[in-house]
Amino acid sequence: MTKITTVLFDFDGVIANTEPQYDIYIDALGEKYNLGIENFALKVKGTTSPDILKKYFSHLPKEEVKTVERELGEFELQMDFPLVDGVMEFIEYLKNNNYKIGLVTSSQDFKMKRALDILNLSKTFDTEVTAARITKGKPNPACYLLAAEDLNVSPSECVVFEDSFHGIRAGKDAGMRVVGVSTTISENELQGKADFIISDFSDLKQVIEYIN
């Protein structure tokens, strides 16, 4: 098996445990606009905001779509970014041991700039693939392939850490190994989809052994 040289992180639910905030907001948004979709937040996890607006809100008048977009942006500008247990220690280990690391997220640039500044991660990643660079969102593998291209590595050298079904599928379809982080979807539901499953990064030895 090819040696892992590169670790690619999703952000929400992997680095920051933001998904509970999104679940409340997105489900309420679905109810407000009478979308009639059960577990709406779960359905759109890992999807870019433009894709969500296009797929689920395009039936609304244009001005109303703009209102939804603005309100979502305002929500993301005031949200908190509690860290997933052990993730900073894992990132420190990777940096100290010369792994390449990348951030691959469906989030918008304005949110990520604020989040990385708050978490003191602004100059940490060797590449950042955010919504502005994603032409086809997860589960399409393009975002992960773009990160590998940025870092001049083959997909087989990469391991992806993801918490959503869309993200896991994107990583697998990119030809990468995928670790499922069960912060938002249960371990049982992730079985058979990810190559390896962790609840968080608190058992650092276990995570390090997997990538080595």
PDB file of C-alpha atoms in Angstrom, residues 46-148:
ATOM      1  CA  GLY A  46     -20.942  18.928   2.701  1.00  0.00           C
ATOM      2  CA  THR A  47     -22.772  20.896  -0.008  1.00  0.00           C
ATOM      3  CA  THR A  48     -21.771  24.433  -0.989  1.00  0.00           C
ATOM      4  CA  SER A  49     -24.197  27.273  -0.228  1.00  0.00           C
ATOM      5  CA  PRO A  50     -24.627  28.137  -3.945  1.00  0.00           C
ATOM      6  CA  ASP A  51     -25.530  24.495  -4.674  1.00  0.00           C
ATOM      7  CA  ILE A  52     -28.030  24.439  -1.795  1.00  0.00           C
ATOM      8  CA  LEU A  53     -29.660  27.650  -3.027  1.00  0.00           C
ATOM      9  CA  LYS A  54     -29.798  26.407  -6.617  1.00  0.00           C
ATOM     10  CA  LYS A  55     -31.190  22.971  -5.794  1.00  0.00           C
ATOM     11  CA  TYR A  56     -33.675  23.781  -3.023  1.00  0.00           C
ATOM     12  CA  PHE A  57     -34.568  27.479  -3.256  1.00  0.00           C
ATOM     13  CA  SER A  58     -34.586  28.265  -6.983  1.00  0.00           C
ATOM     14  CA  HIS A  59     -38.405  28.139  -7.011  1.00  0.00           C
ATOM     15  CA  LEU A  60     -38.487  31.286  -4.876  1.00  0.00           C
ATOM     16  CA  PRO A  61     -38.487  34.828  -6.316  1.00  0.00           C
ATOM     17  CA  LYS A  62     -34.935  36.075  -6.920  1.00  0.00           C
ATOM     18  CA  GLU A  63     -35.150  38.679  -4.167  1.00  0.00           C
ATOM     19  CA  GLU A  64     -36.172  36.002  -1.677  1.00  0.00           C
ATOM     20  CA  VAL A  65     -33.253  33.783  -2.727  1.00  0.00           C
ATOM     21  CA  LYS A  66     -30.943  36.752  -2.117  1.00  0.00           C
ATOM     22  CA  THR A  67     -32.495  37.140   1.338  1.00  0.00           C
ATOM     23  CA  VAL A  68     -31.808  33.473   2.150  1.00  0.00           C
ATOM     24  CA  GLU A  69     -28.223  33.880   0.937  1.00  0.00           C
ATOM     25  CA  ARG A  70     -27.719  37.042   3.003  1.00  0.00           C
ATOM     26  CA  GLU A  71     -29.193  35.506   6.150  1.00  0.00           C
ATOM     27  CA  LEU A  72     -27.016  32.409   5.785  1.00  0.00           C
ATOM     28  CA  GLY A  73     -23.958  34.629   5.438  1.00  0.00           C
ATOM     29  CA  GLU A  74     -24.944  36.591   8.544  1.00  0.00           C
ATOM     30  CA  PHE A  75     -25.369  33.345  10.469  1.00  0.00           C
ATOM     31  CA  GLU A  76     -21.897  32.148   9.438  1.00  0.00           C
ATOM     32  CA  LEU A  77     -20.350  35.448  10.495  1.00  0.00           C
ATOM     33  CA  GLN A  78     -21.520  35.029  14.091  1.00  0.00           C
ATOM     34  CA  MET A  79     -21.159  31.287  14.635  1.00  0.00           C
ATOM     35  CA  ASP A  80     -18.736  29.710  17.104  1.00  0.00           C
ATOM     36  CA  PHE A  81     -15.946  27.287  16.190  1.00  0.00           C
ATOM     37  CA  PRO A  82     -15.448  24.789  19.044  1.00  0.00           C
ATOM     38  CA  LEU A  83     -12.571  22.463  18.208  1.00  0.00           C
ATOM     39  CA  VAL A  84     -13.037  18.722  17.759  1.00  0.00           C
ATOM     40  CA  ASP A  85     -11.140  16.998  20.580  1.00  0.00           C
ATOM     41  CA  GLY A  86      -7.482  16.348  19.783  1.00  0.00           C
ATOM     42  CA  VAL A  87      -7.450  17.885  16.313  1.00  0.00           C
ATOM     43  CA  MET A  88      -4.881  20.583  17.125  1.00  0.00           C
ATOM     44  CA  GLU A  89      -2.500  18.008  18.575  1.00  0.00           C
ATOM     45  CA  PHE A  90      -2.912  15.888  15.438  1.00  0.00           C
ATOM     46  CA  ILE A  91      -2.215  18.858  13.161  1.00  0.00           C
ATOM     47  CA  GLU A  92       0.873  19.679  15.236  1.00  0.00           C
ATOM     48  CA  TYR A  93       2.081  16.082  14.856  1.00  0.00           C
ATOM     49  CA  LEU A  94       1.607  16.248  11.079  1.00  0.00           C
ATOM     50  CA  LYS A  95       3.517  19.527  10.794  1.00  0.00           C
ATOM     51  CA  ASN A  96       6.358  18.236  12.975  1.00  0.00           C
ATOM     52  CA  ASN A  97       6.650  15.069  10.893  1.00  0.00           C
ATOM     53  CA  ASN A  98       6.682  16.727   7.469  1.00  0.00           C
ATOM     54  CA  TYR A  99       3.289  15.624   6.193  1.00  0.00           C
ATOM     55  CA  LYS A 100       1.618  17.856   3.640  1.00  0.00           C
ATOM     56  CA  ILE A 101      -1.746  19.032   4.920  1.00  0.00           C
ATOM     57  CA  GLY A 102      -4.679  20.579   3.112  1.00  0.00           C
ATOM     58  CA  LEU A 103      -8.084  22.000   3.921  1.00  0.00           C
ATOM     59  CA  VAL A 104     -10.952  21.007   1.616  1.00  0.00           C
ATOM     60  CA  THR A 105     -14.267  22.592   2.554  1.00  0.00           C
ATOM     61  CA  SER A 106     -17.508  23.605   0.890  1.00  0.00           C
ATOM     62  CA  SER A 107     -17.548  26.745   3.044  1.00  0.00           C
ATOM     63  CA  GLN A 108     -17.270  30.266   1.665  1.00  0.00           C
ATOM     64  CA  ASP A 109     -13.999  32.217   1.892  1.00  0.00           C
ATOM     65  CA  PHE A 110     -15.360  34.896   4.254  1.00  0.00           C
ATOM     66  CA  LYS A 111     -16.356  32.268   6.809  1.00  0.00           C
ATOM     67  CA  MET A 112     -13.081  30.361   6.531  1.00  0.00           C
ATOM     68  CA  LYS A 113     -10.940  33.473   6.899  1.00  0.00           C
ATOM     69  CA  ARG A 114     -12.756  34.324  10.125  1.00  0.00           C
ATOM     70  CA  ALA A 115     -12.649  30.744  11.402  1.00  0.00           C
ATOM     71  CA  LEU A 116      -8.950  30.197  10.700  1.00  0.00           C
ATOM     72  CA  ASP A 117      -8.067  33.555  12.255  1.00  0.00           C
ATOM     73  CA  ILE A 118     -10.020  32.716  15.415  1.00  0.00           C
ATOM     74  CA  LEU A 119      -8.423  29.258  15.662  1.00  0.00           C
ATOM     75  CA  ASN A 120      -4.898  30.514  14.858  1.00  0.00           C
ATOM     76  CA  LEU A 121      -4.745  28.243  11.811  1.00  0.00           C
ATOM     77  CA  SER A 122      -4.371  30.930   9.139  1.00  0.00           C
ATOM     78  CA  LYS A 123      -0.923  29.839   7.936  1.00  0.00           C
ATOM     79  CA  THR A 124      -1.186  26.164   8.792  1.00  0.00           C
ATOM     80  CA  PHE A 125      -2.381  24.456   5.625  1.00  0.00           C
ATOM     81  CA  ASP A 126      -0.251  23.855   2.557  1.00  0.00           C
ATOM     82  CA  THR A 127      -3.325  24.340   0.398  1.00  0.00           C
ATOM     83  CA  GLU A 128      -6.893  25.503   0.967  1.00  0.00           C
ATOM     84  CA  VAL A 129      -9.725  24.492  -1.348  1.00  0.00           C
ATOM     85  CA  THR A 130     -12.869  26.443  -0.466  1.00  0.00           C
ATOM     86  CA  ALA A 131     -16.199  27.104  -2.197  1.00  0.00           C
ATOM     87  CA  ALA A 132     -14.666  29.789  -4.435  1.00  0.00           C
ATOM     88  CA  ARG A 133     -12.449  27.153  -6.079  1.00  0.00           C
ATOM     89  CA  ILE A 134     -15.035  24.375  -6.238  1.00  0.00           C
ATOM     90  CA  THR A 135     -16.892  24.135  -9.542  1.00  0.00           C
ATOM     91  CA  LYS A 136     -18.554  20.824  -8.645  1.00  0.00           C
ATOM     92  CA  GLY A 137     -19.315  20.306  -4.965  1.00  0.00           C
ATOM     93  CA  LYS A 138     -19.102  17.143  -2.889  1.00  0.00           C
ATOM     94  CA  PRO A 139     -19.898  14.279  -3.511  1.00  0.00           C
ATOM     95  CA  ASN A 140     -18.038  15.083  -6.737  1.00  0.00           C
ATOM     96  CA  PRO A 141     -14.349  14.254  -6.093  1.00  0.00           C
ATOM     97  CA  ALA A 142     -13.045  17.329  -7.957  1.00  0.00           C
ATOM     98  CA  CYS A 143     -12.272  19.292  -4.766  1.00  0.00           C
ATOM     99  CA  TYR A 144     -10.037  16.551  -3.374  1.00  0.00           C
ATOM    100  CA  LEU A 145      -8.337  15.981  -6.707  1.00  0.00           C
ATOM    101  CA  LEU A 146      -7.651  19.726  -6.884  1.00  0.00           C
ATOM    102  CA  ALA A 147      -6.000  19.623  -3.446  1.00  0.00           C
ATOM    103  CA  ALA A 148      -3.793  16.710  -4.529  1.00  0.00           C
TER     104      ALA A 148
END
